[in-house]
Amino acid sequence: MSTEAVGGNESGRADDPDDSDAVRAESGLGESGRAASADLDSTEADGSSPRRRTTLFVLLGACLLLTGFAIGVIARIPLQDKGDAAPNAVDVGFCQDMSVHHAQAVQMAALELSGGSDPEIKRFAYDILTTQQNQAGRMQGWLQLWQRPSVDPDGYMGWMSAHGGMHDSMGSMPSMSMSAQPTGAVQSMPGMATATEMNRLRQLTGPEQDTLFLQLMLRHHQGGITMVDYASTHADTDAVRTLATSMNATQQGEIQLMTQLLTARNAPPLPMT
């Protein structure tokens, strides 16, 4: 993996420097992540079955989700005492929608880890799984503290409708025409894989799965950037703005890496959905 991509992921795990408890918790997670990465290499070497590997990754993901949830709670308690700004619709909506967006990325990464063949891509998938599952847990922890539902029942991205946010952000997305841009809550976020695409990713193995994983994840990242950009400037809480900013840096670097990997395989990117 390129140095740029590794640096981006470290920034993706960064949190508010004032939240010393959260930083210490994340340091411990980093040690666990390195140990688990070593386990990943040994699992590949001993020829464990894909089903067993998938089960291990699911268990790892659940642990990271709980860890992120705890970090979110710990990080917010001192900020509440300091009179941090109350969450607005952007804070809440971003945490709700990005948790769902991350969940699919984690699922795709787990499939690549269980059936892919390229060690570099599998390590990249592992990095996505651990980072985004932890971030999802953190966002769900904040929603619990704010006493808000984990998912908006009205749909996705309605929180970006104010000030023309959704219209302005989506206008620059690949293959997204101005006439196709939504103006309120939508039923599917841009870049999300369809059920058919996810089933195909499950069925493929080896180099074919490596390529489809990169194509789906590249489009997934490109679709998520519009939400990250908007939240980094319109959220009221420092914690959400900081997390969105770090996500932006991480995913921009990962977009460059995936584009390079697809070019090396003579595989085109997928059009935006």
CSV table of N, CA and C in Angstrom, one decimal, residues 48-147:
chain,number,residue,atom,x,y,z
A,48,SER,N,-7.1,-21.3,6.2
A,48,SER,CA,-8.4,-21.4,6.8
A,48,SER,C,-9.5,-21.2,5.8
A,49,SER,N,-10.6,-21.8,6.1
A,49,SER,CA,-11.7,-21.7,5.1
A,49,SER,C,-12.3,-20.3,5.1
A,50,PRO,N,-12.9,-19.9,3.9
A,50,PRO,CA,-13.5,-18.6,3.8
A,50,PRO,C,-14.6,-18.4,4.8
A,51,ARG,N,-15.4,-19.4,5.1
A,51,ARG,CA,-16.4,-19.3,6.1
A,51,ARG,C,-15.9,-18.9,7.5
A,52,ARG,N,-14.8,-19.6,7.9
A,52,ARG,CA,-14.2,-19.3,9.2
A,52,ARG,C,-13.6,-17.9,9.2
A,53,ARG,N,-12.9,-17.5,8.1
A,53,ARG,CA,-12.4,-16.2,8.1
A,53,ARG,C,-13.5,-15.1,8.1
A,54,THR,N,-14.6,-15.3,7.4
A,54,THR,CA,-15.7,-14.4,7.5
A,54,THR,C,-16.3,-14.3,8.9
A,55,THR,N,-16.4,-15.4,9.6
A,55,THR,CA,-16.9,-15.4,11.0
A,55,THR,C,-15.9,-14.5,11.8
A,56,LEU,N,-14.6,-14.7,11.7
A,56,LEU,CA,-13.7,-14.0,12.4
A,56,LEU,C,-13.8,-12.5,12.2
A,57,PHE,N,-14.0,-12.1,10.9
A,57,PHE,CA,-14.1,-10.7,10.6
A,57,PHE,C,-15.3,-10.1,11.1
A,58,VAL,N,-16.4,-10.9,11.1
A,58,VAL,CA,-17.7,-10.4,11.7
A,58,VAL,C,-17.5,-10.1,13.2
A,59,LEU,N,-16.8,-11.0,13.9
A,59,LEU,CA,-16.6,-10.9,15.3
A,59,LEU,C,-15.7,-9.7,15.6
A,60,LEU,N,-14.7,-9.5,14.7
A,60,LEU,CA,-13.8,-8.4,14.9
A,60,LEU,C,-14.6,-7.1,14.7
A,61,GLY,N,-15.4,-7.1,13.6
A,61,GLY,CA,-16.2,-5.9,13.4
A,61,GLY,C,-17.1,-5.5,14.5
A,62,ALA,N,-17.7,-6.5,15.2
A,62,ALA,CA,-18.6,-6.3,16.3
A,62,ALA,C,-17.8,-5.7,17.5
A,63,CYS,N,-16.6,-6.2,17.7
A,63,CYS,CA,-15.8,-5.6,18.8
A,63,CYS,C,-15.4,-4.2,18.5
A,64,LEU,N,-15.1,-3.9,17.2
A,64,LEU,CA,-14.7,-2.5,16.9
A,64,LEU,C,-15.9,-1.6,17.0
A,65,LEU,N,-17.1,-2.1,16.6
A,65,LEU,CA,-18.3,-1.2,16.7
A,65,LEU,C,-18.5,-0.9,18.2
A,66,LEU,N,-18.4,-1.8,19.1
A,66,LEU,CA,-18.5,-1.5,20.5
A,66,LEU,C,-17.5,-0.6,21.0
A,67,THR,N,-16.2,-0.8,20.5
A,67,THR,CA,-15.1,0.1,21.0
A,67,THR,C,-15.4,1.5,20.5
A,68,GLY,N,-15.8,1.7,19.2
A,68,GLY,CA,-16.1,3.0,18.7
A,68,GLY,C,-17.3,3.6,19.5
A,69,PHE,N,-18.3,2.8,19.8
A,69,PHE,CA,-19.4,3.3,20.6
A,69,PHE,C,-18.9,3.9,21.9
A,70,ALA,N,-18.0,3.1,22.6
A,70,ALA,CA,-17.5,3.6,23.9
A,70,ALA,C,-16.7,4.9,23.7
A,71,ILE,N,-15.9,4.9,22.7
A,71,ILE,CA,-15.1,6.1,22.4
A,71,ILE,C,-16.0,7.3,22.2
A,72,GLY,N,-17.1,7.1,21.4
A,72,GLY,CA,-18.0,8.2,21.2
A,72,GLY,C,-18.6,8.7,22.5
A,73,VAL,N,-19.0,7.8,23.4
A,73,VAL,CA,-19.6,8.3,24.7
A,73,VAL,C,-18.5,9.0,25.5
A,74,ILE,N,-17.3,8.4,25.6
A,74,ILE,CA,-16.3,9.0,26.5
A,74,ILE,C,-15.9,10.3,26.0
A,75,ALA,N,-15.8,10.4,24.6
A,75,ALA,CA,-15.3,11.7,24.0
A,75,ALA,C,-16.3,12.8,24.2
A,76,ARG,N,-17.6,12.5,24.3
A,76,ARG,CA,-18.6,13.5,24.4
A,76,ARG,C,-18.9,14.0,25.8
A,77,ILE,N,-18.7,13.2,26.8
A,77,ILE,CA,-19.0,13.6,28.2
A,77,ILE,C,-18.3,14.8,28.6
A,78,PRO,N,-16.9,14.9,28.4
A,78,PRO,CA,-16.2,16.1,28.9
A,78,PRO,C,-16.6,17.3,28.0
A,79,LEU,N,-17.0,17.1,26.8
A,79,LEU,CA,-17.4,18.2,25.9
A,79,LEU,C,-18.7,18.8,26.4
A,80,GLN,N,-19.6,17.9,26.8
A,80,GLN,CA,-20.9,18.4,27.3
A,80,GLN,C,-20.7,19.3,28.6
A,81,ASP,N,-19.8,18.9,29.4
A,81,ASP,CA,-19.5,19.7,30.6
A,81,ASP,C,-18.9,21.0,30.3
A,82,LYS,N,-18.3,21.2,29.1
A,82,LYS,CA,-17.7,22.4,28.7
A,82,LYS,C,-18.6,23.3,27.9
A,83,GLY,N,-19.9,22.9,27.8
A,83,GLY,CA,-20.9,23.7,27.1
A,83,GLY,C,-20.7,23.6,25.6
A,84,ASP,N,-20.3,22.5,25.1
A,84,ASP,CA,-20.2,22.3,23.6
A,84,ASP,C,-21.5,22.6,23.0
A,85,ALA,N,-21.5,23.0,21.7
A,85,ALA,CA,-22.7,23.3,21.0
A,85,ALA,C,-23.6,22.1,20.9
A,86,ALA,N,-24.9,22.4,21.0
A,86,ALA,CA,-25.9,21.3,20.8
A,86,ALA,C,-25.9,20.8,19.4
A,87,PRO,N,-26.1,19.6,19.1
A,87,PRO,CA,-26.1,19.1,17.7
A,87,PRO,C,-27.3,19.6,16.9
A,88,ASN,N,-27.0,20.0,15.7
A,88,ASN,CA,-28.0,20.5,14.8
A,88,ASN,C,-28.4,19.3,13.9
A,89,ALA,N,-29.3,19.6,12.9
A,89,ALA,CA,-29.8,18.6,12.0
A,89,ALA,C,-28.7,18.0,11.2
A,90,VAL,N,-27.6,18.7,10.9
A,90,VAL,CA,-26.5,18.2,10.2
A,90,VAL,C,-25.7,17.2,11.0
A,91,ASP,N,-25.4,17.5,12.3
A,91,ASP,CA,-24.7,16.6,13.2
A,91,ASP,C,-25.5,15.2,13.2
A,92,VAL,N,-26.8,15.3,13.5
A,92,VAL,CA,-27.6,14.1,13.7
A,92,VAL,C,-27.7,13.4,12.4
A,93,GLY,N,-28.1,14.1,11.3
A,93,GLY,CA,-28.3,13.4,10.0
A,93,GLY,C,-27.0,12.8,9.5
A,94,PHE,N,-25.9,13.5,9.6
A,94,PHE,CA,-24.6,12.9,9.2
A,94,PHE,C,-24.3,11.6,9.9
A,95,CYS,N,-24.4,11.6,11.2
A,95,CYS,CA,-24.1,10.4,12.0
A,95,CYS,C,-25.0,9.3,11.6
A,96,GLN,N,-26.3,9.6,11.4
A,96,GLN,CA,-27.3,8.5,11.0
A,96,GLN,C,-26.9,7.9,9.7
A,97,ASP,N,-26.7,8.8,8.7
A,97,ASP,CA,-26.5,8.3,7.3
A,97,ASP,C,-25.1,7.7,7.1
A,98,MET,N,-24.1,8.4,7.7
A,98,MET,CA,-22.8,7.8,7.5
A,98,MET,C,-22.6,6.5,8.2
A,99,SER,N,-23.3,6.3,9.2
A,99,SER,CA,-23.3,4.9,9.9
A,99,SER,C,-23.8,3.9,8.9
A,100,VAL,N,-24.8,4.2,8.2
A,100,VAL,CA,-25.4,3.2,7.2
A,100,VAL,C,-24.4,3.0,6.1
A,101,HIS,N,-23.8,4.2,5.6
A,101,HIS,CA,-22.9,4.1,4.5
A,101,HIS,C,-21.7,3.3,4.9
A,102,HIS,N,-21.2,3.5,6.1
A,102,HIS,CA,-20.0,2.8,6.6
A,102,HIS,C,-20.3,1.3,6.7
A,103,ALA,N,-21.5,1.0,7.1
A,103,ALA,CA,-21.9,-0.4,7.3
A,103,ALA,C,-21.7,-1.2,6.0
A,104,GLN,N,-22.1,-0.6,4.9
A,104,GLN,CA,-22.0,-1.4,3.6
A,104,GLN,C,-20.5,-1.5,3.2
A,105,ALA,N,-19.7,-0.4,3.5
A,105,ALA,CA,-18.3,-0.5,3.2
A,105,ALA,C,-17.6,-1.6,4.0
A,106,VAL,N,-18.0,-1.8,5.3
A,106,VAL,CA,-17.5,-2.8,6.1
A,106,VAL,C,-17.9,-4.2,5.6
A,107,GLN,N,-19.1,-4.3,5.1
A,107,GLN,CA,-19.5,-5.6,4.6
A,107,GLN,C,-18.7,-5.9,3.3
A,108,MET,N,-18.5,-5.0,2.4
A,108,MET,CA,-17.7,-5.2,1.2
A,108,MET,C,-16.3,-5.6,1.6
A,109,ALA,N,-15.7,-4.9,2.6
A,109,ALA,CA,-14.4,-5.2,3.0
A,109,ALA,C,-14.2,-6.6,3.5
A,110,ALA,N,-15.2,-7.1,4.3
A,110,ALA,CA,-15.2,-8.4,4.9
A,110,ALA,C,-15.3,-9.5,3.8
A,111,LEU,N,-16.1,-9.2,2.7
A,111,LEU,CA,-16.1,-10.1,1.6
A,111,LEU,C,-14.8,-10.2,0.9
A,112,GLU,N,-14.2,-9.1,0.7
A,112,GLU,CA,-12.9,-9.1,0.0
A,112,GLU,C,-11.8,-9.9,0.9
A,113,LEU,N,-11.9,-9.7,2.2
A,113,LEU,CA,-10.9,-10.4,3.0
A,113,LEU,C,-11.1,-11.9,3.0
A,114,SER,N,-12.4,-12.3,2.8
A,114,SER,CA,-12.6,-13.8,2.9
A,114,SER,C,-12.4,-14.4,1.5
A,115,GLY,N,-12.5,-13.7,0.4
A,115,GLY,CA,-12.4,-14.3,-0.9
A,115,GLY,C,-11.4,-13.7,-1.9
A,116,GLY,N,-10.8,-12.6,-1.6
A,116,GLY,CA,-9.9,-11.9,-2.5
A,116,GLY,C,-8.6,-12.7,-2.5
A,117,SER,N,-7.7,-12.3,-3.5
A,117,SER,CA,-6.4,-12.9,-3.6
A,117,SER,C,-5.2,-12.0,-3.5
A,118,ASP,N,-5.4,-10.7,-3.8
A,118,ASP,CA,-4.3,-9.8,-3.8
A,118,ASP,C,-4.0,-9.3,-2.3
A,119,PRO,N,-2.8,-9.6,-1.8
A,119,PRO,CA,-2.5,-9.3,-0.4
A,119,PRO,C,-2.6,-7.8,-0.2
A,120,GLU,N,-2.2,-6.9,-1.1
A,120,GLU,CA,-2.2,-5.5,-0.9
A,120,GLU,C,-3.7,-5.0,-0.8
A,121,ILE,N,-4.5,-5.6,-1.7
A,121,ILE,CA,-5.9,-5.1,-1.6
A,121,ILE,C,-6.6,-5.7,-0.4
A,122,LYS,N,-6.2,-6.9,0.1
A,122,LYS,CA,-6.8,-7.4,1.3
A,122,LYS,C,-6.4,-6.6,2.5
A,123,ARG,N,-5.1,-6.1,2.6
A,123,ARG,CA,-4.7,-5.3,3.7
A,123,ARG,C,-5.5,-3.9,3.6
A,124,PHE,N,-5.7,-3.4,2.4
A,124,PHE,CA,-6.5,-2.2,2.3
A,124,PHE,C,-7.9,-2.4,2.8
A,125,ALA,N,-8.5,-3.6,2.4
A,125,ALA,CA,-9.8,-3.9,2.9
A,125,ALA,C,-9.9,-4.0,4.4
A,126,TYR,N,-8.9,-4.6,5.0
A,126,TYR,CA,-8.8,-4.7,6.4
A,126,TYR,C,-8.8,-3.3,7.1
A,127,ASP,N,-8.0,-2.4,6.5
A,127,ASP,CA,-7.9,-1.1,7.0
A,127,ASP,C,-9.3,-0.4,7.0
A,128,ILE,N,-10.0,-0.6,5.9
A,128,ILE,CA,-11.3,0.0,5.8
A,128,ILE,C,-12.3,-0.6,6.8
A,129,LEU,N,-12.2,-1.9,7.0
A,129,LEU,CA,-13.1,-2.6,7.9
A,129,LEU,C,-12.9,-2.0,9.3
A,130,THR,N,-11.6,-2.0,9.8
A,130,THR,CA,-11.4,-1.6,11.1
A,130,THR,C,-11.7,-0.1,11.4
A,131,THR,N,-11.2,0.7,10.4
A,131,THR,CA,-11.4,2.2,10.6
A,131,THR,C,-12.9,2.5,10.6
A,132,GLN,N,-13.6,2.1,9.6
A,132,GLN,CA,-15.0,2.5,9.4
A,132,GLN,C,-16.0,1.9,10.4
A,133,GLN,N,-15.7,0.7,10.9
A,133,GLN,CA,-16.5,0.1,11.9
A,133,GLN,C,-16.3,0.8,13.2
A,134,ASN,N,-15.1,1.3,13.5
A,134,ASN,CA,-14.9,2.0,14.7
A,134,ASN,C,-15.6,3.4,14.6
A,135,GLN,N,-15.5,4.0,13.5
A,135,GLN,CA,-16.1,5.3,13.3
A,135,GLN,C,-17.6,5.2,13.4
A,136,ALA,N,-18.2,4.1,12.9
A,136,ALA,CA,-19.7,3.9,12.9
A,136,ALA,C,-20.1,3.8,14.4
A,137,GLY,N,-19.3,3.1,15.2
A,137,GLY,CA,-19.6,2.9,16.6
A,137,GLY,C,-19.6,4.2,17.3
A,138,ARG,N,-18.6,5.1,17.0
A,138,ARG,CA,-18.5,6.4,17.6
A,138,ARG,C,-19.7,7.2,17.3
A,139,MET,N,-20.1,7.2,16.0
A,139,MET,CA,-21.3,8.1,15.6
A,139,MET,C,-22.6,7.5,16.3
A,140,GLN,N,-22.7,6.2,16.4
A,140,GLN,CA,-23.9,5.7,17.1
A,140,GLN,C,-23.9,6.0,18.6
A,141,GLY,N,-22.7,6.1,19.2
A,141,GLY,CA,-22.6,6.5,20.6
A,141,GLY,C,-23.0,8.0,20.8
A,142,TRP,N,-22.7,8.8,19.8
A,142,TRP,CA,-23.1,10.2,19.9
A,142,TRP,C,-24.7,10.3,19.8
A,143,LEU,N,-25.2,9.5,18.9
A,143,LEU,CA,-26.7,9.6,18.7
A,143,LEU,C,-27.4,9.1,20.0
A,144,GLN,N,-26.8,8.1,20.6
A,144,GLN,CA,-27.4,7.7,21.9
A,144,GLN,C,-27.4,8.8,22.9
A,145,LEU,N,-26.3,9.5,23.0
A,145,LEU,CA,-26.1,10.6,24.0
A,145,LEU,C,-27.1,11.7,23.7
A,146,TRP,N,-27.3,11.9,22.4
A,146,TRP,CA,-28.2,13.0,22.0
A,146,TRP,C,-29.7,12.6,22.0
A,147,GLN,N,-29.9,11.3,22.3
A,147,GLN,CA,-31.2,10.7,22.4
A,147,GLN,C,-32.0,10.8,21.0
